[in-house]
Each structure stands twice: as C-alpha cells, then as structure tokens.
mmCIF file with all atom_site columns, C-alpha atoms in Angstrom:
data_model
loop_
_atom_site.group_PDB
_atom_site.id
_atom_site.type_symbol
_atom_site.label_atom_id
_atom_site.label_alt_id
_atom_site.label_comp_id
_atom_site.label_asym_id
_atom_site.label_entity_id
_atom_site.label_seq_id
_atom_site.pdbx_PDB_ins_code
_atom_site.Cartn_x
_atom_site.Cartn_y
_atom_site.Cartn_z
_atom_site.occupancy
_atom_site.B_iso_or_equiv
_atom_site.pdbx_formal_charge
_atom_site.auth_seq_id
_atom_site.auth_comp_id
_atom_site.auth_asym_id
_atom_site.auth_atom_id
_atom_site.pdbx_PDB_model_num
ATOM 1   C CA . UNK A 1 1   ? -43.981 -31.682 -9.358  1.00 51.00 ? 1   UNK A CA 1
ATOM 2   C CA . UNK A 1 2   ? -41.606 -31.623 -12.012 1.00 50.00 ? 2   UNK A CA 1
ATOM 3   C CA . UNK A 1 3   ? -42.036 -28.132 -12.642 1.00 50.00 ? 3   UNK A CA 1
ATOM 4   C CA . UNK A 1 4   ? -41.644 -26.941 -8.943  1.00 47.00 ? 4   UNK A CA 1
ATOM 5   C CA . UNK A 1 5   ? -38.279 -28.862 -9.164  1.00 48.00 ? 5   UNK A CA 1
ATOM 6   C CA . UNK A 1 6   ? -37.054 -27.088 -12.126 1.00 46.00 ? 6   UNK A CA 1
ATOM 7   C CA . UNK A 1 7   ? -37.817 -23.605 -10.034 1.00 44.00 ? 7   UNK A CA 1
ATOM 8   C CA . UNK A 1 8   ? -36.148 -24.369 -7.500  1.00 48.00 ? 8   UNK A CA 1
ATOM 9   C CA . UNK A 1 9   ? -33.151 -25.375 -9.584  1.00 47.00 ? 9   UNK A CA 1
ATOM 10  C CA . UNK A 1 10  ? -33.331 -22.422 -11.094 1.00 45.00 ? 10  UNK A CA 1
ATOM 11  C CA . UNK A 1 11  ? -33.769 -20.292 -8.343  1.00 45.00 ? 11  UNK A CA 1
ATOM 12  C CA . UNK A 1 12  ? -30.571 -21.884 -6.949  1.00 49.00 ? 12  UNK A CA 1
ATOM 13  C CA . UNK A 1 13  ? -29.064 -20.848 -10.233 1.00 47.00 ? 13  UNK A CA 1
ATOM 14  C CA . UNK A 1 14  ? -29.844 -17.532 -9.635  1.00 44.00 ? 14  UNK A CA 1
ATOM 15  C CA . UNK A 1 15  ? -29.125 -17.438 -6.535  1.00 48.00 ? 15  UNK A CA 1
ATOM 16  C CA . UNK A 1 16  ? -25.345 -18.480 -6.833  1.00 47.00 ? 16  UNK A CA 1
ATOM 17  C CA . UNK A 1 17  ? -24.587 -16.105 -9.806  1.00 46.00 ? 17  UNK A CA 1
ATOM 18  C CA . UNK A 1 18  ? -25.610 -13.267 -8.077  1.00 45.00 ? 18  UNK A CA 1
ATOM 19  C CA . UNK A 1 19  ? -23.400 -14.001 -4.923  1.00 48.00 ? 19  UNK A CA 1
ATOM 20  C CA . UNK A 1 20  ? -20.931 -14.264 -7.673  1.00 47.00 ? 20  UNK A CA 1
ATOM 21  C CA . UNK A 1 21  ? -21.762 -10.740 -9.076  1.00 43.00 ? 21  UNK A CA 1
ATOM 22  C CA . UNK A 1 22  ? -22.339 -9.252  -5.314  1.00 41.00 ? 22  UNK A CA 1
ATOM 23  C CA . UNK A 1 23  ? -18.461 -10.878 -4.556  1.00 41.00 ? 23  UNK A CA 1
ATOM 24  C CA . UNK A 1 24  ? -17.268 -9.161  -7.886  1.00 46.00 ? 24  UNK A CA 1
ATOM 25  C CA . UNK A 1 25  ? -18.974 -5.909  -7.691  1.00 43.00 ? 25  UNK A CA 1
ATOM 26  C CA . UNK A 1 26  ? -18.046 -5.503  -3.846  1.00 83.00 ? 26  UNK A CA 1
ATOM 27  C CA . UNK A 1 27  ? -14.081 -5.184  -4.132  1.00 95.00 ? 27  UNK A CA 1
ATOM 28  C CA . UNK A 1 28  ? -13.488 -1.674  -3.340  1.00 96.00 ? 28  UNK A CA 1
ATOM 29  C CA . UNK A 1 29  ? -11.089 -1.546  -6.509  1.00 97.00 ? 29  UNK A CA 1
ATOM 30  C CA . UNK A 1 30  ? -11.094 2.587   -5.632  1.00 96.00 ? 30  UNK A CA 1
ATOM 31  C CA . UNK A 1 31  ? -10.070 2.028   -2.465  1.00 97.00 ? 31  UNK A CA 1
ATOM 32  C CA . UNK A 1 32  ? -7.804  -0.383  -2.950  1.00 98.00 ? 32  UNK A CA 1
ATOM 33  C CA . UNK A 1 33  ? -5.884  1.736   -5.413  1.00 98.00 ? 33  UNK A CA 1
ATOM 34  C CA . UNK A 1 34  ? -5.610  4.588   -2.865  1.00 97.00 ? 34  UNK A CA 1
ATOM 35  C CA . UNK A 1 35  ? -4.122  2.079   0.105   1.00 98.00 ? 35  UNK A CA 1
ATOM 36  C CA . UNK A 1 36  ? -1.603  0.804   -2.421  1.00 98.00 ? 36  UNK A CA 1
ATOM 37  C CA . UNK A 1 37  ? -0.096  4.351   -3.398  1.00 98.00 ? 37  UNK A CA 1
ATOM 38  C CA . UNK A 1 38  ? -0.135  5.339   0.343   1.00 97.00 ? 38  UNK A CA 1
ATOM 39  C CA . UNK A 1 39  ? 1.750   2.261   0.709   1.00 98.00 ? 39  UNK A CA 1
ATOM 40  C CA . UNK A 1 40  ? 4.110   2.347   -1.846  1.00 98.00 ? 40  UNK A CA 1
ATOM 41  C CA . UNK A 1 41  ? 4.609   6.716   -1.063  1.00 98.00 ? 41  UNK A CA 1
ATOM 42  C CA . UNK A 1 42  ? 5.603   5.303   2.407   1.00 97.00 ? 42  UNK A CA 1
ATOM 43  C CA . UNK A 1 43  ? 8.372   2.720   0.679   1.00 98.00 ? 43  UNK A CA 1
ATOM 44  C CA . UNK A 1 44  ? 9.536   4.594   -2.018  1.00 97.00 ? 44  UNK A CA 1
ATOM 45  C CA . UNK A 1 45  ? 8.770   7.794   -0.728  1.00 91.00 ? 45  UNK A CA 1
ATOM 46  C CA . UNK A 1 46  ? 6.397   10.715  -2.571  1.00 77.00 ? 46  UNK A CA 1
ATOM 47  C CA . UNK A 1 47  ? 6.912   10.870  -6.203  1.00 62.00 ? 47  UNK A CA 1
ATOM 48  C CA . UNK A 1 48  ? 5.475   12.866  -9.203  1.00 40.00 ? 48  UNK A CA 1
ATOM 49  C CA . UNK A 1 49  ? 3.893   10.378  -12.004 1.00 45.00 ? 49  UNK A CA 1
ATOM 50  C CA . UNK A 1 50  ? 7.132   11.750  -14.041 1.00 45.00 ? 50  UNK A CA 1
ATOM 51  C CA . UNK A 1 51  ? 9.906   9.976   -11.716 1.00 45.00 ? 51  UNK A CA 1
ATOM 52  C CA . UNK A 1 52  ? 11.105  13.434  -9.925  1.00 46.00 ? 52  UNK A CA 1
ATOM 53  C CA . UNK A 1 53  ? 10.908  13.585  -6.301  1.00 48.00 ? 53  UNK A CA 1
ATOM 54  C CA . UNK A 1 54  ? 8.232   15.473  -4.854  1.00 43.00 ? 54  UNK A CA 1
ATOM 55  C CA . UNK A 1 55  ? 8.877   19.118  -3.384  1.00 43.00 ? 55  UNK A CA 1
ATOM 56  C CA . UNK A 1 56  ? 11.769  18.669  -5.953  1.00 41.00 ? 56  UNK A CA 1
ATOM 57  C CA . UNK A 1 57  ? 13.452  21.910  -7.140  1.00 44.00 ? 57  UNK A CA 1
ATOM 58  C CA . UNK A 1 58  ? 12.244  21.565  -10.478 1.00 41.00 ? 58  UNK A CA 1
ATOM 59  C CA . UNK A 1 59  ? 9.252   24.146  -9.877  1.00 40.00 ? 59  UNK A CA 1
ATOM 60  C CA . UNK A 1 60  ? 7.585   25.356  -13.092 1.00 40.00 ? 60  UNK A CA 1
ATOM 61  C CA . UNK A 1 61  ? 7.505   29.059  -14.033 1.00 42.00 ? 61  UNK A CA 1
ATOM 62  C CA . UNK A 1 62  ? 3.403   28.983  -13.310 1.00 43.00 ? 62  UNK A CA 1
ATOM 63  C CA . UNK A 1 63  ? 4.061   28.451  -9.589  1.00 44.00 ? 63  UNK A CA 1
ATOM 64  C CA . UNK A 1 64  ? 2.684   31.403  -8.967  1.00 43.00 ? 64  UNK A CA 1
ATOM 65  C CA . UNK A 1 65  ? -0.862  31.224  -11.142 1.00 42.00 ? 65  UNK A CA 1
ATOM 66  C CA . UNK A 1 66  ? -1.250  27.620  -9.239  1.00 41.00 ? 66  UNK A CA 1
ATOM 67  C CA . UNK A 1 67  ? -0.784  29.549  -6.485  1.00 44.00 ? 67  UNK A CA 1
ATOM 68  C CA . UNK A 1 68  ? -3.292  32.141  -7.502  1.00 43.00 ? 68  UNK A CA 1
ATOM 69  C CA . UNK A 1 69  ? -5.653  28.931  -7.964  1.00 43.00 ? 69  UNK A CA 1
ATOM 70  C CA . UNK A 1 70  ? -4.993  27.047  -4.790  1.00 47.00 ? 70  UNK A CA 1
ATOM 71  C CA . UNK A 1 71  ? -8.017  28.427  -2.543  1.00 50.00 ? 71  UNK A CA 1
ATOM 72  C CA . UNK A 1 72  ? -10.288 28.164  -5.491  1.00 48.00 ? 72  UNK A CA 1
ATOM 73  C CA . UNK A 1 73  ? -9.418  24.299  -6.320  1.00 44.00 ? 73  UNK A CA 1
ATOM 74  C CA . UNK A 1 74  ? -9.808  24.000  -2.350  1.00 49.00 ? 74  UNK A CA 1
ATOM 75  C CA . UNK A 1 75  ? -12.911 24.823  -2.229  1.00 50.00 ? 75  UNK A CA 1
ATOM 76  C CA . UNK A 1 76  ? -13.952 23.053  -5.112  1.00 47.00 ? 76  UNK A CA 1
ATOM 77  C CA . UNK A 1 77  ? -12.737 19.801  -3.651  1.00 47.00 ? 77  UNK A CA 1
ATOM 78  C CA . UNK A 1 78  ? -14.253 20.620  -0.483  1.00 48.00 ? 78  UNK A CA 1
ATOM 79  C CA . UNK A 1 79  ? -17.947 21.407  -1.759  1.00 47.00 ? 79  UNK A CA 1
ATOM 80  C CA . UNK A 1 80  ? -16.690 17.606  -4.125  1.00 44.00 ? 80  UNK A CA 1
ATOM 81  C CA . UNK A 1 81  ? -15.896 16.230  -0.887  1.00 47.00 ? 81  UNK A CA 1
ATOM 82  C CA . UNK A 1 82  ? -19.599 16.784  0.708   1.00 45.00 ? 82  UNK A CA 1
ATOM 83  C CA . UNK A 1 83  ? -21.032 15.005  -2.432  1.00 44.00 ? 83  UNK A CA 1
ATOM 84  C CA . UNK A 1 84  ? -18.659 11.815  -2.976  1.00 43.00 ? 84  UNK A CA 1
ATOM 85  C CA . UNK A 1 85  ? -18.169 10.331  0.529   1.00 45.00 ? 85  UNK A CA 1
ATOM 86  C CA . UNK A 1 86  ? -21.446 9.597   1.491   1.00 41.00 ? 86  UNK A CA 1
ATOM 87  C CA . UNK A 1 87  ? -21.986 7.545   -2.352  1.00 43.00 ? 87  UNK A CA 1
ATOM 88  C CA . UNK A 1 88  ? -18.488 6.086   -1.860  1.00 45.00 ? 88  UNK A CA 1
ATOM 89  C CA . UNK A 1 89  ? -19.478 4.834   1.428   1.00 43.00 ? 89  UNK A CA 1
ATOM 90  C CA . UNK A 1 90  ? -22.400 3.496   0.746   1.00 48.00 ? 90  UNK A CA 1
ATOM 91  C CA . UNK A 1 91  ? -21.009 1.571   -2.641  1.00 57.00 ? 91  UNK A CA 1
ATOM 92  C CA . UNK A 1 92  ? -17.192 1.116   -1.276  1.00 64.00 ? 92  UNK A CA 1
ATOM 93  C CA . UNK A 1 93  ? -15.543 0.337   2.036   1.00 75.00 ? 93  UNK A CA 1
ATOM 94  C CA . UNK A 1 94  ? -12.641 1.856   2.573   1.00 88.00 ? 94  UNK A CA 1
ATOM 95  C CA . UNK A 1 95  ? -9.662  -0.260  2.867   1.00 96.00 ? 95  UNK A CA 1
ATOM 96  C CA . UNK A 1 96  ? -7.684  -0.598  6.460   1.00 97.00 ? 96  UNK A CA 1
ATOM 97  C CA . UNK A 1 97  ? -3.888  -0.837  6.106   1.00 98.00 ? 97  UNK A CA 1
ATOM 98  C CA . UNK A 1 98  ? -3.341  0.173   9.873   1.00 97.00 ? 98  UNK A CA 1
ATOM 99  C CA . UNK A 1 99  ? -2.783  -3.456  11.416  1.00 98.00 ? 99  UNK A CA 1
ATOM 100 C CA . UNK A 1 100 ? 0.019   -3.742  13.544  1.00 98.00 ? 100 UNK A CA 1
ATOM 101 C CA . UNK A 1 101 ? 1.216   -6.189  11.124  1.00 98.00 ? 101 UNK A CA 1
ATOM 102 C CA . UNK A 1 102 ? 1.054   -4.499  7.767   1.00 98.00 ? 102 UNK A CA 1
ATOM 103 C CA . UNK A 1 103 ? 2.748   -1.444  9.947   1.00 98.00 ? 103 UNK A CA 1
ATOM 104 C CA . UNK A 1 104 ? 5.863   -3.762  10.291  1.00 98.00 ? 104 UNK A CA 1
ATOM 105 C CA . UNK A 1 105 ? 5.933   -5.203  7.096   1.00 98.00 ? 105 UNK A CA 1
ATOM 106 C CA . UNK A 1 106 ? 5.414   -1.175  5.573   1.00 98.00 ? 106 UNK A CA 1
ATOM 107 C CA . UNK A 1 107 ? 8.827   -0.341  7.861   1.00 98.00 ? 107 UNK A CA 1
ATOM 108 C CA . UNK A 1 108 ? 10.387  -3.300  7.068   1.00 98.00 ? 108 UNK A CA 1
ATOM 109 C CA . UNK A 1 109 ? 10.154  -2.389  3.166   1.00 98.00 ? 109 UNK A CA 1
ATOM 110 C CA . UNK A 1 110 ? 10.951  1.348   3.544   1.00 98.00 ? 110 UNK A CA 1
ATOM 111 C CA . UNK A 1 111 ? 14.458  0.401   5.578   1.00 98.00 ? 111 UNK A CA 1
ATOM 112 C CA . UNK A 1 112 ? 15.619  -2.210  2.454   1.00 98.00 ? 112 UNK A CA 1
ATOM 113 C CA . UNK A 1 113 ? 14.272  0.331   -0.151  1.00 98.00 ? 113 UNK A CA 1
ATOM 114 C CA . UNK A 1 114 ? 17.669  2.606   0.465   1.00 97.00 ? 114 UNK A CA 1
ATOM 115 C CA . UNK A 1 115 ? 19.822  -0.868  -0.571  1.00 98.00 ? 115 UNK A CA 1
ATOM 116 C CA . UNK A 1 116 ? 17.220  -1.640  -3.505  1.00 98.00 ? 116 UNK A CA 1
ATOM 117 C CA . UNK A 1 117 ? 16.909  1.958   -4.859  1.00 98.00 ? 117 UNK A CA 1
ATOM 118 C CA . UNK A 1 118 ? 20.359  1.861   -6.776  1.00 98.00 ? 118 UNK A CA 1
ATOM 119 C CA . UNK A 1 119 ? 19.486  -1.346  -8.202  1.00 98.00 ? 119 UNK A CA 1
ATOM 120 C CA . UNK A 1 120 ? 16.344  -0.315  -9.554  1.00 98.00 ? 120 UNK A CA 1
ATOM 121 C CA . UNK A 1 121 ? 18.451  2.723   -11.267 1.00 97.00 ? 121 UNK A CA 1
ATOM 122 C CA . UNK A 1 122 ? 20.889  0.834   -12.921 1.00 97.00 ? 122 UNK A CA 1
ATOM 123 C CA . UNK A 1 123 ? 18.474  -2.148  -14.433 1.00 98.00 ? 123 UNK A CA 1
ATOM 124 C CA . UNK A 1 124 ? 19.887  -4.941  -12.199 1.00 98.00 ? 124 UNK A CA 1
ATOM 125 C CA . UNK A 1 125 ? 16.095  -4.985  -10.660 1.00 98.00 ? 125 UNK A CA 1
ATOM 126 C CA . UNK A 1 126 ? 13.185  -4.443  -12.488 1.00 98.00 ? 126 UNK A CA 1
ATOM 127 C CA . UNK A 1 127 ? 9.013   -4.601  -11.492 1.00 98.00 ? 127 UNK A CA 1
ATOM 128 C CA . UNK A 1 128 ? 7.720   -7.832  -11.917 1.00 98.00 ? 128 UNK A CA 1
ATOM 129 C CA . UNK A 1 129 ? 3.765   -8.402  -13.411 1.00 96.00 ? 129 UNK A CA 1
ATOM 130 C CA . UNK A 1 130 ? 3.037   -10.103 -10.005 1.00 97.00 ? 130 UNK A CA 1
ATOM 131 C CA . UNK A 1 131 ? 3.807   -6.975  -7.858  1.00 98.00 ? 131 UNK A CA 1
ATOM 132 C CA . UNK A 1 132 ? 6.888   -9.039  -7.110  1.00 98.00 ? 132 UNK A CA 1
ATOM 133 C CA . UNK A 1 133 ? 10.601  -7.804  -8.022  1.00 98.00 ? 133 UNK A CA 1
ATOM 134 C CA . UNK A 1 134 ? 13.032  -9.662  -9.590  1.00 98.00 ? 134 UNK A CA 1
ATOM 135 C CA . UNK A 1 135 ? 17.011  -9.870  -10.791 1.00 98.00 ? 135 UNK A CA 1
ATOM 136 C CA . UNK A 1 136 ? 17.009  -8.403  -14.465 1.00 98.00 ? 136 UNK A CA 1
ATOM 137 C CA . UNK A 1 137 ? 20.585  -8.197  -15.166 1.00 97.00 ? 137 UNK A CA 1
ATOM 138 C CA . UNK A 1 138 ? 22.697  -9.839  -12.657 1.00 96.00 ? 138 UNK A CA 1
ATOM 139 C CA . UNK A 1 139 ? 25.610  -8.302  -15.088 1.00 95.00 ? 139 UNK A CA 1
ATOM 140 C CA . UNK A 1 140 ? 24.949  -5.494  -13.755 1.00 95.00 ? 140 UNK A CA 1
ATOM 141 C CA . UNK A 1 141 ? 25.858  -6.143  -10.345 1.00 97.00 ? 141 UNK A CA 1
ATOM 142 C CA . UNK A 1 142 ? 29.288  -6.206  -9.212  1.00 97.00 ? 142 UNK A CA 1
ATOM 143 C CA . UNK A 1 143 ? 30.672  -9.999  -8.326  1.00 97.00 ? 143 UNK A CA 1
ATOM 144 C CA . UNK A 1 144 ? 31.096  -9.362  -4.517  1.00 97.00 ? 144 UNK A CA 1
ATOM 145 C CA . UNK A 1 145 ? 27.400  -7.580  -4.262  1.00 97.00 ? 145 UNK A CA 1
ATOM 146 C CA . UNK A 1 146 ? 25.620  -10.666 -5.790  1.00 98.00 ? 146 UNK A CA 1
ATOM 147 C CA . UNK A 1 147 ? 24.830  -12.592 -2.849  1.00 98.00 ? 147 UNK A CA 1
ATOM 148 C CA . UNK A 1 148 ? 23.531  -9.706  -0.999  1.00 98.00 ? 148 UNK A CA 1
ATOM 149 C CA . UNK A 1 149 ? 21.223  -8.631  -3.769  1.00 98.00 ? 149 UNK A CA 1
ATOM 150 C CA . UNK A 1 150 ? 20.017  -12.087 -3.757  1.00 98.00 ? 150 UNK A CA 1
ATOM 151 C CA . UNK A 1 151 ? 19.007  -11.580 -0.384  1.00 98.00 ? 151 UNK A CA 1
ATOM 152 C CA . UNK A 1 152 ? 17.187  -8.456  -0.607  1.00 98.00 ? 152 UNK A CA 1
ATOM 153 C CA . UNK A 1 153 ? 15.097  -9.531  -3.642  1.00 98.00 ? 153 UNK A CA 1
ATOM 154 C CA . UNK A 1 154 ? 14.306  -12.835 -1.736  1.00 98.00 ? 154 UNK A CA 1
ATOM 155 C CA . UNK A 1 155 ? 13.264  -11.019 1.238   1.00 98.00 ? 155 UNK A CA 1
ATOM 156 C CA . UNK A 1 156 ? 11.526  -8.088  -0.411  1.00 98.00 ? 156 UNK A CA 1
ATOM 157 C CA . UNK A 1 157 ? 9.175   -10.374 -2.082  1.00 98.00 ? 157 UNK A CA 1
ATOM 158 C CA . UNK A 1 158 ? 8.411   -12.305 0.868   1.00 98.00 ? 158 UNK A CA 1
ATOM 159 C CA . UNK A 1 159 ? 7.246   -8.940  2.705   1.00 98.00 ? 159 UNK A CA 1
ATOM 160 C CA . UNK A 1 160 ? 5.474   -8.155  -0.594  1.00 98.00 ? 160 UNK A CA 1
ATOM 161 C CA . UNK A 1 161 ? 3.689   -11.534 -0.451  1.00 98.00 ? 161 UNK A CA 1
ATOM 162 C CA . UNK A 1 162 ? 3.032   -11.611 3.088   1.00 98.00 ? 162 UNK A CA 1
ATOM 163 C CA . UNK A 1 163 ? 1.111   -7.621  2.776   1.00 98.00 ? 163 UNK A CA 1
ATOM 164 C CA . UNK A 1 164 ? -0.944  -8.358  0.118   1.00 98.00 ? 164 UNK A CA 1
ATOM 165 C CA . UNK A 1 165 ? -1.840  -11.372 2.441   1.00 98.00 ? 165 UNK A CA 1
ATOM 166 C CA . UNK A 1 166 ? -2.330  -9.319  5.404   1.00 98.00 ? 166 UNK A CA 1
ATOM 167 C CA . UNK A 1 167 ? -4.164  -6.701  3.749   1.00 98.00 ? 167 UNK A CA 1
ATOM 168 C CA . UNK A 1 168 ? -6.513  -8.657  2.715   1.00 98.00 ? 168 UNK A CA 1
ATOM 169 C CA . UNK A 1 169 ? -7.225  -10.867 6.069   1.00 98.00 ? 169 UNK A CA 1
ATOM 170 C CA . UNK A 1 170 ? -7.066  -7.339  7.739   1.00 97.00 ? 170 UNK A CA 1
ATOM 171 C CA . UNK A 1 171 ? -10.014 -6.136  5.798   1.00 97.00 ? 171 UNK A CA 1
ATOM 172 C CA . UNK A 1 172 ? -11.985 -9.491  6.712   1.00 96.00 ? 172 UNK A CA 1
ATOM 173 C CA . UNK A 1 173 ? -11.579 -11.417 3.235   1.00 97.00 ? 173 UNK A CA 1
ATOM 174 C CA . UNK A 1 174 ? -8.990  -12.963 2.452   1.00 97.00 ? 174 UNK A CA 1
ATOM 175 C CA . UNK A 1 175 ? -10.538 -14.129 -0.787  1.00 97.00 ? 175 UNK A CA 1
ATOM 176 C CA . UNK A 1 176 ? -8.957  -10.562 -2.191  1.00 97.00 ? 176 UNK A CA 1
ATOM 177 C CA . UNK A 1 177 ? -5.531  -11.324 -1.825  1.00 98.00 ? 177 UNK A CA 1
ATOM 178 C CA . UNK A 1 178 ? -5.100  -11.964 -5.620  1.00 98.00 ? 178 UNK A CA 1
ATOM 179 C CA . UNK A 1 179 ? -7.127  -8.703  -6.249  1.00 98.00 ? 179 UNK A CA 1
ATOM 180 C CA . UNK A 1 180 ? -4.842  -6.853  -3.929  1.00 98.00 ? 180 UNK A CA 1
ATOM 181 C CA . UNK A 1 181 ? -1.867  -8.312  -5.449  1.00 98.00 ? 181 UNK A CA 1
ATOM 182 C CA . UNK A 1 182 ? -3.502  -7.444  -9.200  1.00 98.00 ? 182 UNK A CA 1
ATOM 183 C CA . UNK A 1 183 ? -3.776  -3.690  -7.675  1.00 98.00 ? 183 UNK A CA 1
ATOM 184 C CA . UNK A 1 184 ? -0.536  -3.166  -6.198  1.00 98.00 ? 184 UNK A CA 1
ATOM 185 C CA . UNK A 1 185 ? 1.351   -4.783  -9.762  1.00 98.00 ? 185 UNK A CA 1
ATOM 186 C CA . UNK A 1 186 ? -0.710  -1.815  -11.772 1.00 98.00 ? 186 UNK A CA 1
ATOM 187 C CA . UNK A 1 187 ? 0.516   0.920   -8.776  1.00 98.00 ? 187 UNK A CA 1
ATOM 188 C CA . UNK A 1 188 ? 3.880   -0.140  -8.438  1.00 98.00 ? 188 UNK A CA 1
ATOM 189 C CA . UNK A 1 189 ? 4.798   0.116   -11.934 1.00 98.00 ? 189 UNK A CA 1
ATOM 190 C CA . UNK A 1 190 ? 2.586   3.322   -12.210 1.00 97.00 ? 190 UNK A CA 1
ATOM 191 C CA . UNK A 1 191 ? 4.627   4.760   -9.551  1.00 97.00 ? 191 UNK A CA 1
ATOM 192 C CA . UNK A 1 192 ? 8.106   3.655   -10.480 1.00 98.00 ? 192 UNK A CA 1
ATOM 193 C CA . UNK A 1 193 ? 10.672  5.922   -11.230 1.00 97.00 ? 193 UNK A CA 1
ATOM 194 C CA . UNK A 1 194 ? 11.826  7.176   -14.912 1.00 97.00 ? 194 UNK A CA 1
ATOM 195 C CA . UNK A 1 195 ? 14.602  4.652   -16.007 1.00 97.00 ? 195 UNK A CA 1
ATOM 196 C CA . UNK A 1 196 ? 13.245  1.986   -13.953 1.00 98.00 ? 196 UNK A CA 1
ATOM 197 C CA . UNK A 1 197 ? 12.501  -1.556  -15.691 1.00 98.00 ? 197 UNK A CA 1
ATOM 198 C CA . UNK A 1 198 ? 9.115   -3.609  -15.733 1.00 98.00 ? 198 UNK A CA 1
ATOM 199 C CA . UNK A 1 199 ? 7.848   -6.309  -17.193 1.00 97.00 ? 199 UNK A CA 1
ATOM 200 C CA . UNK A 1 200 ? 5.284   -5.608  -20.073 1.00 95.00 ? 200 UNK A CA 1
ATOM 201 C CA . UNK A 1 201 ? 2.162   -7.617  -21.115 1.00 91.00 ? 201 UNK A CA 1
ATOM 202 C CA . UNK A 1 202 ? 4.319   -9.715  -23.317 1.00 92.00 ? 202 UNK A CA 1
ATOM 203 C CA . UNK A 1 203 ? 6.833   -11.077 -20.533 1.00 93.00 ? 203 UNK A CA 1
ATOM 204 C CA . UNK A 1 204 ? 9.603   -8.597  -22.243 1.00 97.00 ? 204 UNK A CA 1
ATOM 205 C CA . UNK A 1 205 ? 11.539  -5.954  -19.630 1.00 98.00 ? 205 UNK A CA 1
ATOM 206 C CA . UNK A 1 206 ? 10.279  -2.103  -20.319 1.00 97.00 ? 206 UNK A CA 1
ATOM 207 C CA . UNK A 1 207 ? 12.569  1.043   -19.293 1.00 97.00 ? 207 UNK A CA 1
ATOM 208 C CA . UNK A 1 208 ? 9.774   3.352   -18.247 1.00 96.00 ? 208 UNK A CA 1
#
C-alpha cells in the first residue's frame, strides 16, 4: 500500500514538471521576436541594424551585384519557405498582434514617437532593461520642455505596459506577459538608433 502511494506521488511529480517544461518549451520565443520588430518598424519606422533609415541614400557601390543576386536569393527563400512553415507550425504558433486594441495602442505610439525621437538623439531619453523608457539626463532638456517630456515618458510607458499586456491576453495567455515584455526589451534596444542610450546589464547608460 505504501508503495502504490509513493507512485502515485511520484507520478504527480512527474506530472507537474512536465506541464512546467510543456509551459516553457511552448512560448513561441521566434515568433514573438518577429511581432516585436513589426511592432517597433511600425513606431519607429524601418531601420537598418546600423541606425540609418531604410531606403536611405547611403546605397553601397555593390547595388548592382545584389541586384544580380536578388532572383537567386528569392528563390532560395522560396524553396526555404516550403520546408520551414509546416515545422514552425507544428512546434510554434504564430503570434497575433492584430486586436483592435494593440492596433490603437501601435498608433498611439507611432503619433508620440515624432515628440520622443529628438529626445532619444540628444541622450535626454534612453531604453530602459524593462522595455520601458526613461529620463536620462533631464539636463539635457530645456527648462520650459520639462513638464511635457514628463508627460510623454509617463504616457509612453503606460502604452508600452498596457501592449505587452494585450499581446499576451490576445494570444490566449496572459501568463506571457513578462516573456513578451523580456522580448520586446532585447528588440527595442536591438533596433535603436546609433547614438541612442540604453541601459546595460550592469544598470549603467550605454550610447549604442
């Protein structure tokens, strides 16, 4: 009798660690990493990984060998294409970012990025480790502009709060909100502009 109780403790055991591995294993990190840059291209607007904008006039004197190369790389990614998807959609949902809601909060972070965008440039705002922003150098910012930069931080993070929440209950679990926040931190500051501050691993402000 004893023994059949230990089982069945065990069992149990079993059973609740691999519910926790099936809960860890089944975030669609890939996913997740491709609805954050969509989201953040759509704020920020496209970028290169360098800073520049995209469609920029800084074309390289190769322009015309990638050219050369375009319907080959094509066609690559197309035969690619037949061979991923199906394994990707068996292993990884893909992750929905068209809610009505997460539209608004999108539009409502693309209109204050034209205010926030020079104070990104100069250092007053840098990229915090929470995929939050925050006031670096308040020095920075002219006396009379204070209060209004006050303002757009407070209600830039608030929208950023309130997507990662919405993305998540969008998608059905809302138990990934910190893992969406986790993945948006990593994109934003992979995305950010040359110049642009972040915080680093040790707390201290980076110029990227």
């Amino acid at each position: 009798m004893r023994q059949h109780h230990k089982l069945g403790a065990g069992l149990a055991a079993l059973a609740l660690l691999a519910g926790c591995v099936t809960i860890n294993v089944y975030f669609p990190a890939v996913a997740a990493e491709r609805a954050a840059d969509r989201i953040i291209d759509d704020v920020w607007g496209p970028q290169a990984r360098d800073g520049s904008e995209s469609g920029g006039n800084d074309r390289s004197d190769d322009n015309g060998e990638r050219g050369a190369l375009e319907p080959a790389l094509r066609l690559a990614m197309g035969l690619l294409d037949l061979v991923v998807p199906p394994a990707r959609a068996a292993d990884e949902p893909d992750i929905d970012i068209s809610s009505p809601a997460i539209r608004d909060i999108v539009a409502s972070m693309e209109q204050r990025h034209t205010a926030l965008r020079p104070y990104y440039e100069s250092g007053a705002v840098g990229l915090d480790r929470d995929a939050t922003v925050e006031i670096r150098d308040l020095g920075a910012v002219p006396l009379p502009e204070r209060t209004r930069l006050r303002k757009l931080v407070s209600e830039e993070n608030a929208d950023r709060n309130a997507l990662y929440r919405e993305i998540a209950v969008a998608n059905g679990h809302p138990e990934w909100e910190d893992r969406i926040r986790a993945t948006f931190a990593e994109r934003w500051i992979d995305k950010a502009r040359s110049g642009w501050y972040y915080r680093g691993d040790g707390g201290d402000w980076v110029r990227k």
